[in-house]
């Protein structure tokens, strides 16, 4: 049995500037699989449709992961499955974005804050307007499948310890990150498959959640452990309220998204201080 | 052993913005030049508490690296605007820019790797290099190449102030540091130097700390540095004896 939660809240800088929330999180659950996502649309001036970009990234993960069949694990190697999923996620996302660009031309209001050069560049490459990161995970067939691109966090949970998914990259410092809208997004999108029997669950978040903690140890002790404890003890409301508060009051001003999925009834020993 | 649940909301801090001065205090800076640098930094520091008060988005931290025969940090850790107390630099020795680049490269690593930058998040730092001549360390380009590989250096807002420099060769050293000729400024008088340092340090800190959270994130290559550069350029127009 899986217990799960997703929550997104608007950051106070977006509230202050009357901007829409650019994060998006979602979940899908049926009798055989649980999928959770947390995606972060970029905040830079030219990313005028990044709120839609993050939603489409979330949809792309759910569609690609949702279409995976159990038999795939017998027919293909892990590497082949990962490569197919990377391609499917990117194709799904690009198809949604291109349809959106075709159906809904950029309005004057959308480009009103851009200078001439930015408008020119956006017209040359409209996909850029939808720039977003992507974090997604599926618990299925006693496995955890994870997809990650860009900053934020994707972690496996085991006995109260966080295990980051994806390689560390010194290039992605400050607010700069890899993006679904980059031409070489395929190179940066990582998909991994892990055995669920050794793992308690998976935690995904956008950088608005993780950055205020400044280092991984602090994030694990002060955020991940108490949140997992609350999830296991049914305190979903408290987690949601805290995420809301982090967005509008105590965080760094950025939008915040959390997605968490865990086995029900895991030992809580490692999650206590 | 303690066995209690932690409360959510502990351990949260604001983003950190570092303002780093890299100051040549070699023998050739003696007299008016080093005096102007000392005065300028004291001026800047008198204004920084106000800049900090005006922003809720980031904590501004100040650092200074002096270099002559060797490079040395004035404080071993970045200091808040209230902690940083400027002690006047004296000038002596050569211009070992290689040593300065080495120290900067170590500083601009994540804390978990022995540096001074946050492991997660953080705001691209502001680097202001001030010098009056050619480096006396012949291999400075090799050391700059190593520095340029650091992610935090790549995203930094970089300015270089050429104090009374006239040769193209010496200007090239500074252009290679910033990677942009528009952020290398020739300064001819002590008064202009004082004003320029103040404009860059204060304006860049204001712009970057106020847009530290959600306003300017994006794919690699995009940042709020351009906004800061444009504001600085406008203000520099009013200062005489500066050329860029």
Short mmCIF file of C-alpha atoms in Angstrom, two decimals:
data_model
loop_
_atom_site.label_atom_id
_atom_site.label_comp_id
_atom_site.label_asym_id
_atom_site.label_seq_id
_atom_site.Cartn_x
_atom_site.Cartn_y
_atom_site.Cartn_z
CA UNK A 1 0.00 0.00 0.00
CA UNK A 2 1.33 3.43 -0.96
CA UNK A 3 0.63 6.69 0.78
CA UNK A 4 1.32 9.83 -1.23
CA UNK A 5 0.88 13.59 -1.34
CA UNK A 6 1.57 16.45 -3.74
CA UNK A 7 1.29 20.15 -3.00
CA UNK A 8 2.17 23.39 -4.80
CA UNK A 9 2.04 26.91 -3.38
CA UNK A 10 2.76 30.30 -4.92
CA UNK A 11 5.87 32.09 -3.63
CA UNK A 12 5.64 35.53 -2.09
CA UNK A 13 7.64 37.21 -4.89
CA UNK A 14 5.04 36.03 -7.36
CA UNK A 15 2.23 37.10 -5.06
CA UNK A 16 3.93 40.51 -4.67
CA UNK A 17 4.32 40.94 -8.44
CA UNK A 18 0.89 39.46 -9.19
CA UNK A 19 2.42 36.69 -11.30
CA UNK A 20 0.93 33.25 -11.75
CA UNK A 21 2.41 30.24 -9.97
CA UNK A 22 4.96 28.64 -12.32
CA UNK A 23 5.32 25.38 -10.37
CA UNK A 24 3.09 22.40 -10.98
CA UNK A 25 2.73 19.13 -9.13
CA UNK A 26 0.41 16.22 -9.80
CA UNK A 27 -0.30 12.61 -8.88
CA UNK A 28 -1.89 9.62 -10.54
CA UNK A 29 -2.83 6.50 -8.61
CA UNK A 30 -4.53 3.22 -9.52
CA UNK A 31 -4.36 -0.34 -8.23
CA UNK A 32 -0.99 -1.05 -9.76
CA UNK A 33 0.92 2.25 -9.93
CA UNK A 34 1.45 5.60 -8.21
CA UNK A 35 2.96 8.49 -10.14
CA UNK A 36 3.98 11.82 -8.59
CA UNK A 37 5.54 14.90 -10.19
CA UNK A 38 6.98 18.30 -9.20
CA UNK A 39 7.95 20.67 -12.03
CA UNK A 40 9.24 24.24 -11.87
CA UNK A 41 8.57 26.67 -14.71
CA UNK A 42 11.39 29.21 -15.09
CA UNK A 43 10.92 32.70 -13.72
CA UNK A 44 13.06 34.70 -16.18
CA UNK A 45 11.39 37.39 -18.28
CA UNK A 46 11.27 35.43 -21.54
CA UNK A 47 9.63 32.35 -20.02
CA UNK A 48 6.18 33.85 -20.44
CA UNK A 49 4.38 30.50 -20.55
CA UNK A 50 6.45 28.53 -18.07
CA UNK A 51 3.36 27.87 -15.94
CA UNK A 52 1.99 25.86 -18.88
CA UNK A 53 5.43 24.34 -19.51
CA UNK A 54 5.54 22.89 -16.00
CA UNK A 55 2.00 21.50 -16.33
CA UNK A 56 2.85 19.88 -19.66
CA UNK A 57 6.02 18.40 -18.15
CA UNK A 58 3.95 16.88 -15.38
CA UNK A 59 1.40 15.54 -17.90
CA UNK A 60 4.23 14.13 -20.03
CA UNK A 61 5.64 12.15 -17.11
CA UNK A 62 2.22 10.77 -16.18
CA UNK A 63 1.46 9.76 -19.77
CA UNK A 64 4.87 8.19 -20.44
CA UNK A 65 5.09 6.38 -17.10
CA UNK A 66 1.41 5.45 -17.22
CA UNK A 67 1.84 3.67 -20.55
CA UNK A 68 4.64 1.42 -19.30
CA UNK A 69 3.61 -2.22 -19.08
CA UNK A 70 4.95 -4.87 -16.68
CA UNK A 71 6.06 -7.01 -19.61
CA UNK A 72 8.57 -4.31 -20.57
CA UNK A 73 10.80 -5.47 -17.70
CA UNK A 74 11.05 -8.93 -19.32
CA UNK A 75 11.43 -7.73 -22.88
CA UNK A 76 13.95 -4.91 -22.46
CA UNK A 77 17.00 -4.10 -20.38
CA UNK A 78 16.76 -1.33 -17.77
CA UNK A 79 18.85 0.91 -19.99
CA UNK A 80 16.52 0.38 -22.97
CA UNK A 81 13.47 1.18 -20.83
CA UNK A 82 15.11 4.34 -19.50
CA UNK A 83 16.04 5.55 -22.97
CA UNK A 84 12.52 4.89 -24.30
CA UNK A 85 11.01 6.79 -21.37
CA UNK A 86 13.35 9.75 -21.86
CA UNK A 87 12.32 9.96 -25.48
CA UNK A 88 8.60 9.53 -24.71
CA UNK A 89 8.61 12.23 -22.03
CA UNK A 90 10.35 14.70 -24.36
CA UNK A 91 8.08 13.86 -27.30
CA UNK A 92 4.95 14.23 -25.15
CA UNK A 93 6.13 17.56 -23.77
CA UNK A 94 7.18 18.96 -27.15
CA UNK A 95 3.92 17.83 -28.78
CA UNK A 96 1.85 19.60 -26.11
CA UNK A 97 3.96 22.75 -26.34
CA UNK A 98 3.88 22.89 -30.15
CA UNK A 99 0.11 22.40 -30.19
CA UNK A 100 -0.24 25.19 -27.66
CA UNK A 101 1.94 27.54 -29.71
CA UNK A 102 -0.12 26.75 -32.82
CA UNK A 103 -3.50 27.17 -31.13
CA UNK A 104 -2.69 30.15 -28.92
CA UNK A 105 -0.48 32.81 -30.45
CA UNK A 106 1.49 35.03 -28.07
CA UNK A 107 -0.68 37.89 -26.92
CA UNK A 108 0.38 41.52 -26.47
CA UNK A 109 -0.05 41.14 -22.73
CA UNK A 110 2.33 38.18 -22.65
CA UNK A 111 5.15 40.00 -24.42
CA UNK A 112 4.51 43.45 -22.97
CA UNK A 113 7.41 43.16 -20.48
CA UNK A 114 9.96 42.08 -23.11
CA UNK A 115 12.29 44.32 -25.08
CA UNK A 116 12.57 44.10 -28.89
CA UNK A 117 15.47 41.69 -28.84
CA UNK A 118 13.70 39.34 -26.42
CA UNK A 119 10.55 39.38 -28.57
CA UNK A 120 12.64 38.61 -31.66
CA UNK A 121 14.36 35.71 -29.91
CA UNK A 122 11.05 34.37 -28.64
CA UNK A 123 9.58 34.42 -32.14
CA UNK A 124 12.62 32.54 -33.44
CA UNK A 125 12.29 29.91 -30.70
CA UNK A 126 8.82 30.03 -29.11
CA UNK A 127 9.38 26.75 -27.21
CA UNK A 128 11.67 28.70 -24.90
CA UNK A 129 8.63 30.47 -23.42
CA UNK A 130 7.63 27.15 -21.83
CA UNK A 131 10.97 26.47 -20.06
CA UNK A 132 10.67 24.21 -17.06
CA UNK A 133 12.46 21.65 -14.95
CA UNK A 134 10.99 18.20 -14.40
CA UNK A 135 10.96 15.75 -11.49
CA UNK A 136 8.78 12.67 -11.71
CA UNK A 137 8.57 9.24 -10.09
CA UNK A 138 6.47 6.10 -10.41
CA UNK A 139 6.12 3.18 -8.01
CA UNK A 140 5.19 0.20 -10.16
CA UNK A 141 5.90 -3.54 -10.31
CA UNK A 142 8.02 -3.36 -7.12
CA UNK A 143 10.23 -0.76 -8.75
CA UNK A 144 10.72 2.98 -8.49
CA UNK A 145 11.20 4.80 -11.79
CA UNK A 146 12.46 8.37 -11.61
CA UNK A 147 12.83 11.09 -14.23
CA UNK A 148 14.76 14.25 -13.44
CA UNK A 149 15.93 17.29 -15.38
CA UNK A 150 17.22 20.53 -13.93
CA UNK A 151 17.48 21.77 -10.38
CA UNK A 152 15.19 20.91 -7.48
CA UNK A 153 15.42 17.57 -5.76
CA UNK A 154 14.68 13.93 -6.47
CA UNK A 155 15.55 11.52 -3.66
CA UNK A 156 15.05 7.92 -2.70
CA UNK A 157 14.19 7.47 0.99
CA UNK A 158 15.62 4.66 3.09
CA UNK A 159 15.55 4.54 6.89
CA UNK A 160 15.49 8.32 7.17
CA UNK A 161 18.36 8.93 4.74
CA UNK A 162 18.00 10.78 1.43
CA UNK A 163 19.73 9.34 -1.62
CA UNK A 164 19.85 11.89 -4.48
CA UNK A 165 18.86 10.60 -7.91
CA UNK A 166 20.95 11.88 -10.78
CA UNK A 167 24.55 13.01 -10.91
CA UNK A 168 25.75 16.16 -9.24
CA UNK A 169 26.58 18.97 -11.61
CA UNK A 170 28.67 21.97 -10.62
CA UNK A 171 27.32 23.87 -13.64
CA UNK A 172 23.87 24.20 -12.16
CA UNK A 173 24.59 26.80 -9.50
CA UNK A 174 22.51 29.79 -8.38
CA UNK A 175 19.14 30.07 -10.15
CA UNK A 176 20.42 28.67 -13.42
CA UNK A 177 19.35 25.22 -14.47
CA UNK A 178 18.87 22.81 -17.32
CA UNK A 179 15.53 23.08 -19.04
CA UNK A 180 13.02 21.02 -21.02
CA UNK A 181 13.09 23.84 -23.59
CA UNK A 182 16.79 23.41 -24.40
CA UNK A 183 17.62 21.76 -27.72
CA UNK A 184 19.85 19.27 -25.90
CA UNK A 185 17.27 18.43 -23.20
CA UNK A 186 17.58 14.72 -24.07
CA UNK A 187 21.20 14.81 -22.88
CA UNK A 188 20.20 16.20 -19.48
CA UNK A 189 16.99 14.27 -18.81
CA UNK A 190 17.90 11.34 -16.58
CA UNK A 191 15.69 8.32 -15.98
CA UNK A 192 16.57 5.63 -13.45
CA UNK A 193 14.99 2.37 -12.25
CA UNK A 194 15.47 1.15 -8.65
CA UNK A 195 14.32 -1.85 -6.68
CA UNK A 196 11.47 -0.78 -4.39
CA UNK A 197 12.00 -3.57 -1.85
CA UNK A 198 15.02 -1.77 -0.32
CA UNK A 199 13.45 1.69 -0.38
CA UNK A 200 10.84 3.39 1.82
CA UNK A 201 9.72 5.87 -0.81
CA UNK A 202 10.57 8.80 -3.03
CA UNK A 203 10.62 12.55 -2.41
CA UNK A 204 10.54 15.14 -5.19
CA UNK A 205 10.61 18.90 -4.79
CA UNK A 206 11.28 22.10 -6.69
CA UNK A 207 14.19 24.37 -5.75
CA UNK A 208 11.89 26.69 -3.78
CA UNK A 209 11.57 23.91 -1.20
CA UNK A 210 15.18 22.79 -1.02
CA UNK A 211 17.15 26.05 -1.47
CA UNK A 212 16.23 27.67 1.88
CA UNK A 213 17.89 24.73 3.65
CA UNK A 214 21.25 25.51 1.94
CA UNK A 215 22.77 22.04 2.37
CA UNK A 216 21.52 18.50 1.94
CA UNK A 217 22.13 17.47 5.57
CA UNK A 218 20.00 20.33 6.86
CA UNK A 219 17.27 19.57 4.30
CA UNK A 220 17.21 15.90 5.34
CA UNK A 221 17.02 16.61 9.08
CA UNK A 222 14.80 19.69 9.12
CA UNK A 223 12.47 18.98 6.21
CA UNK A 224 12.50 15.45 4.78
CA UNK A 225 12.38 13.51 8.05
CA UNK A 226 9.55 15.47 9.71
CA UNK A 227 7.54 15.50 6.47
CA UNK A 228 7.89 11.71 6.08
CA UNK A 229 6.86 11.22 9.72
CA UNK A 230 3.79 13.36 9.19
CA UNK A 231 2.87 11.50 6.01
CA UNK A 232 3.15 8.15 7.78
CA UNK A 233 1.02 9.35 10.69
CA UNK A 234 -1.70 10.73 8.45
CA UNK A 235 -0.94 14.41 9.03
CA UNK A 236 -1.36 15.36 5.35
CA UNK A 237 -3.10 18.62 6.21
CA UNK A 238 -0.13 19.79 8.32
CA UNK A 239 2.27 19.12 5.43
CA UNK A 240 0.06 21.00 2.97
CA UNK A 241 -0.26 23.93 5.38
CA UNK A 242 3.50 24.05 5.84
CA UNK A 243 4.11 24.09 2.06
CA UNK A 244 1.62 26.95 1.74
CA UNK A 245 3.37 28.84 4.52
CA UNK A 246 6.76 28.20 2.94
CA UNK A 247 5.52 29.78 -0.30
CA UNK A 248 3.80 32.84 1.05
CA UNK A 249 5.78 33.58 4.20
CA UNK A 250 8.84 31.72 5.40
CA UNK A 251 10.59 30.43 2.24
CA UNK A 252 12.84 32.33 -0.16
CA UNK A 253 9.96 33.82 -2.14
CA UNK A 254 9.98 31.21 -4.91
CA UNK A 255 7.04 28.95 -5.76
CA UNK A 256 7.22 25.64 -3.92
CA UNK A 257 6.20 22.10 -4.87
CA UNK A 258 6.50 18.84 -2.99
CA UNK A 259 5.66 15.32 -4.17
CA UNK A 260 6.09 12.42 -1.78
CA UNK A 261 5.17 8.74 -2.11
CA UNK A 262 6.01 6.10 0.53
CA UNK A 263 5.16 2.56 1.52
CA UNK A 264 2.57 2.65 4.28
CA UNK A 265 3.68 1.45 7.68
CA UNK A 266 7.48 1.67 7.25
CA UNK A 267 9.57 1.71 10.43
CA UNK A 268 9.70 5.29 11.67
CA UNK A 269 12.86 4.85 13.71
CA UNK A 270 15.22 6.43 11.18
CA UNK A 271 12.88 9.36 10.63
CA UNK A 272 12.97 10.57 14.21
CA UNK A 273 15.71 12.91 15.39
CA UNK B 1 19.11 8.98 22.84
CA UNK B 2 16.66 11.78 22.03
CA UNK B 3 13.66 10.40 20.18
CA UNK B 4 11.35 13.30 19.35
CA UNK B 5 9.79 14.57 16.16
CA UNK B 6 11.27 17.72 14.69
CA UNK B 7 9.09 20.75 14.01
CA UNK B 8 8.78 21.86 10.41
CA UNK B 9 10.10 25.34 9.69
CA UNK B 10 13.40 25.12 11.56
CA UNK B 11 16.70 25.63 9.72
CA UNK B 12 15.37 27.81 6.91
CA UNK B 13 17.59 30.69 5.75
CA UNK B 14 17.39 33.38 3.12
CA UNK B 15 19.41 33.07 -0.09
CA UNK B 16 22.98 34.37 0.13
CA UNK B 17 24.44 37.03 -2.20
CA UNK B 18 28.21 37.47 -2.02
CA UNK B 19 29.93 40.71 -2.97
CA UNK B 20 33.65 40.00 -3.45
CA UNK B 21 36.33 42.70 -3.84
CA UNK B 22 39.61 41.52 -5.40
CA UNK B 23 42.17 44.21 -4.69
CA UNK B 24 45.68 44.67 -6.04
CA UNK B 25 47.74 46.04 -3.13
CA UNK B 26 51.12 45.70 -4.84
CA UNK B 27 53.83 48.38 -4.49
CA UNK B 28 52.64 50.29 -7.59
CA UNK B 29 49.29 51.02 -5.89
CA UNK B 30 51.07 53.05 -3.20
CA UNK B 31 49.76 56.52 -2.33
CA UNK B 32 46.65 57.94 -3.92
CA UNK B 33 45.48 54.71 -5.60
CA UNK B 34 45.34 52.46 -2.54
CA UNK B 35 44.03 55.41 -0.52
CA UNK B 36 41.15 55.82 -2.97
CA UNK B 37 40.34 52.09 -2.81
CA UNK B 38 40.33 52.17 1.00
CA UNK B 39 38.06 55.23 1.05
CA UNK B 40 35.72 53.74 -1.54
CA UNK B 41 35.22 50.48 0.30
CA UNK B 42 34.61 52.30 3.57
CA UNK B 43 32.01 54.42 1.71
CA UNK B 44 30.33 51.36 0.25
CA UNK B 45 30.21 49.67 3.63
CA UNK B 46 28.52 52.68 5.20
CA UNK B 47 25.69 52.26 2.68
CA UNK B 48 25.31 48.49 2.74
CA UNK B 49 23.22 48.19 5.94
CA UNK B 50 20.57 50.32 4.22
CA UNK B 51 20.73 48.15 1.08
CA UNK B 52 20.33 45.06 3.26
CA UNK B 53 17.38 46.55 5.11
CA UNK B 54 15.60 47.25 1.82
CA UNK B 55 15.58 43.62 0.74
CA UNK B 56 13.85 40.68 2.30
CA UNK B 57 14.97 38.23 -0.39
CA UNK B 58 18.68 37.69 0.31
CA UNK B 59 21.38 38.08 2.92
CA UNK B 60 24.30 40.07 1.51
CA UNK B 61 27.75 38.77 2.49
CA UNK B 62 30.97 40.70 1.83
CA UNK B 63 34.47 39.35 1.19
CA UNK B 64 37.77 40.94 0.17
CA UNK B 65 40.81 39.29 -1.40
CA UNK B 66 44.02 41.32 -1.47
CA UNK B 67 46.94 40.31 -3.65
CA UNK B 68 50.55 41.44 -3.93
CA UNK B 69 53.34 38.81 -3.70
CA UNK B 70 50.64 36.38 -2.54
CA UNK B 71 46.85 36.58 -2.33
CA UNK B 72 45.14 36.57 1.05
CA UNK B 73 41.52 36.90 2.19
CA UNK B 74 40.91 39.80 4.57
CA UNK B 75 38.37 37.62 6.44
CA UNK B 76 38.44 33.84 6.24
CA UNK B 77 34.63 33.68 5.94
CA UNK B 78 32.13 35.90 4.07
CA UNK B 79 30.83 38.55 6.49
CA UNK B 80 27.39 40.11 6.80
CA UNK B 81 27.20 43.85 6.12
CA UNK B 82 27.23 44.54 9.86
CA UNK B 83 30.11 42.18 10.61
CA UNK B 84 32.43 43.44 7.83
CA UNK B 85 34.78 46.13 9.18
CA UNK B 86 37.23 47.54 6.67
CA UNK B 87 40.88 47.81 7.69
CA UNK B 88 42.95 49.98 5.34
CA UNK B 89 45.26 48.04 3.03
CA UNK B 90 48.92 48.92 2.63
CA UNK B 91 50.70 48.45 -0.68
CA UNK B 92 53.87 46.43 -1.13
CA UNK B 93 55.37 43.70 -3.33
CA UNK B 94 54.50 42.32 -6.78
CA UNK B 95 51.23 41.68 -8.61
CA UNK B 96 50.65 37.95 -8.27
CA UNK B 97 47.35 37.63 -10.12
CA UNK B 98 47.82 33.84 -10.42
CA UNK B 99 47.65 33.49 -6.65
CA UNK B 100 44.50 35.65 -6.58
CA UNK B 101 42.82 33.46 -9.20
CA UNK B 102 43.77 30.33 -7.24
CA UNK B 103 42.27 31.68 -4.03
CA UNK B 104 39.13 32.78 -5.85
CA UNK B 105 38.76 29.35 -7.48
CA UNK B 106 38.90 27.69 -4.04
CA UNK B 107 36.39 30.17 -2.60
CA UNK B 108 33.90 29.71 -5.44
CA UNK B 109 33.33 26.02 -4.69
CA UNK B 110 30.40 24.57 -2.78
CA UNK B 111 30.91 24.32 1.01
CA UNK B 112 30.84 20.53 0.84
CA UNK B 113 33.89 20.75 -1.44
CA UNK B 114 35.77 23.13 0.85
CA UNK B 115 34.58 26.40 -0.70
CA UNK B 116 32.40 29.22 0.60
CA UNK B 117 29.40 28.97 -1.68
CA UNK B 118 26.13 27.31 -0.65
CA UNK B 119 25.72 23.64 -1.57
CA UNK B 120 22.16 24.28 -2.70
CA UNK B 121 20.66 27.43 -4.19
CA UNK B 122 22.31 30.81 -3.64
CA UNK B 123 22.60 33.88 -5.84
CA UNK B 124 25.31 34.45 -8.47
CA UNK B 125 28.02 36.52 -6.77
CA UNK B 126 29.36 39.97 -7.70
CA UNK B 127 33.11 40.12 -8.36
CA UNK B 128 34.97 43.44 -8.58
CA UNK B 129 38.65 43.26 -9.54
CA UNK B 130 40.80 46.40 -9.07
CA UNK B 131 44.36 46.69 -10.36
CA UNK B 132 46.78 49.24 -11.80
CA UNK B 133 49.08 47.17 -13.98
CA UNK B 134 50.35 44.00 -15.57
CA UNK B 135 50.58 40.87 -13.41
CA UNK B 136 54.11 39.93 -12.33
CA UNK B 137 53.13 36.23 -12.35
CA UNK B 138 53.74 35.08 -15.94
CA UNK B 139 51.33 32.09 -15.82
CA UNK B 140 48.15 33.98 -14.83
CA UNK B 141 46.29 32.79 -17.96
CA UNK B 142 46.62 29.14 -16.90
CA UNK B 143 45.20 30.00 -13.47
CA UNK B 144 42.37 32.00 -15.04
CA UNK B 145 41.52 29.00 -17.23
CA UNK B 146 41.03 26.88 -14.08
CA UNK B 147 38.91 29.59 -12.46
CA UNK B 148 36.74 29.83 -15.57
CA UNK B 149 35.68 26.20 -15.14
CA UNK B 150 33.98 26.99 -11.84
CA UNK B 151 30.19 27.19 -12.15
CA UNK B 152 29.97 30.07 -9.68
CA UNK B 153 32.57 32.07 -11.66
CA UNK B 154 30.67 31.52 -14.90
CA UNK B 155 27.43 32.92 -13.49
CA UNK B 156 29.03 35.77 -11.50
CA UNK B 157 28.53 39.43 -12.38
CA UNK B 158 32.14 40.44 -13.09
CA UNK B 159 33.61 43.95 -13.21
CA UNK B 160 37.25 45.02 -13.53
CA UNK B 161 38.55 48.50 -12.73
CA UNK B 162 41.73 49.55 -14.52
CA UNK B 163 43.29 52.21 -12.30
CA UNK B 164 45.34 54.51 -14.50
CA UNK B 165 46.18 51.74 -16.99
CA UNK B 166 46.98 52.84 -20.53
CA UNK B 167 48.40 49.85 -22.37
CA UNK B 168 46.24 47.47 -24.40
CA UNK B 169 48.18 44.54 -23.04
CA UNK B 170 47.21 45.37 -19.45
CA UNK B 171 43.59 46.04 -20.45
CA UNK B 172 43.49 42.63 -22.12
CA UNK B 173 44.26 40.99 -18.78
CA UNK B 174 41.12 42.54 -17.36
CA UNK B 175 38.97 41.82 -20.42
CA UNK B 176 39.91 38.18 -20.11
CA UNK B 177 38.80 38.20 -16.47
CA UNK B 178 35.32 39.64 -17.13
CA UNK B 179 34.89 38.06 -20.57
CA UNK B 180 33.16 41.28 -21.63
CA UNK B 181 34.88 44.55 -22.64
CA UNK B 182 31.83 46.53 -21.47
CA UNK B 183 32.47 45.59 -17.84
CA UNK B 184 36.11 46.75 -17.84
CA UNK B 185 36.33 50.38 -16.76
CA UNK B 186 39.32 52.70 -17.00
CA UNK B 187 39.41 55.03 -14.03
CA UNK B 188 41.73 58.08 -14.06
CA UNK B 189 41.23 59.86 -10.73
CA UNK B 190 40.82 58.88 -7.09
CA UNK B 191 37.43 60.57 -6.91
CA UNK B 192 36.17 58.70 -9.99
CA UNK B 193 37.42 55.42 -8.55
CA UNK B 194 35.55 56.01 -5.31
CA UNK B 195 32.32 56.80 -7.19
CA UNK B 196 32.65 53.86 -9.59
CA UNK B 197 33.20 51.29 -6.85
CA UNK B 198 30.21 52.66 -4.98
CA UNK B 199 27.93 52.58 -8.03
CA UNK B 200 28.86 49.02 -8.98
CA UNK B 201 28.80 47.52 -5.49
CA UNK B 202 25.62 49.20 -4.30
CA UNK B 203 23.59 48.98 -7.54
CA UNK B 204 24.52 45.36 -8.23
CA UNK B 205 23.74 44.35 -4.63
CA UNK B 206 20.37 46.09 -4.77
CA UNK B 207 19.32 44.57 -8.10
CA UNK B 208 20.54 41.08 -7.39
CA UNK B 209 19.35 40.79 -3.82
CA UNK B 210 15.88 42.03 -4.74
CA UNK B 211 15.51 39.49 -7.53
CA UNK B 212 17.16 36.63 -5.71
CA UNK B 213 14.20 34.32 -5.47
CA UNK B 214 11.71 33.85 -8.21
CA UNK B 215 12.15 36.70 -10.63
CA UNK B 216 15.05 35.72 -12.81
CA UNK B 217 15.72 31.99 -12.72
CA UNK B 218 16.01 30.14 -15.97
CA UNK B 219 17.94 27.94 -18.30
CA UNK B 220 21.73 28.14 -18.33
CA UNK B 221 22.79 31.42 -19.87
CA UNK B 222 19.97 33.58 -18.53
CA UNK B 223 20.29 35.64 -15.37
CA UNK B 224 19.57 38.95 -13.71
CA UNK B 225 23.14 40.12 -14.41
CA UNK B 226 21.94 41.99 -17.50
CA UNK B 227 19.48 44.02 -15.45
CA UNK B 228 22.25 45.00 -13.02
CA UNK B 229 24.65 45.87 -15.88
CA UNK B 230 22.09 48.15 -17.54
CA UNK B 231 21.39 50.03 -14.30
CA UNK B 232 25.11 50.39 -13.58
CA UNK B 233 25.80 51.67 -17.12
CA UNK B 234 23.14 54.37 -16.73
CA UNK B 235 24.64 55.57 -13.45
CA UNK B 236 28.23 55.52 -14.75
CA UNK B 237 27.25 57.98 -17.48
CA UNK B 238 27.16 60.71 -14.84
CA UNK B 239 30.71 60.11 -13.58
CA UNK B 240 33.63 61.96 -15.19
CA UNK B 241 37.13 60.50 -15.72
CA UNK B 242 35.78 57.01 -16.41
CA UNK B 243 35.99 55.26 -19.76
CA UNK B 244 34.66 51.92 -20.95
#
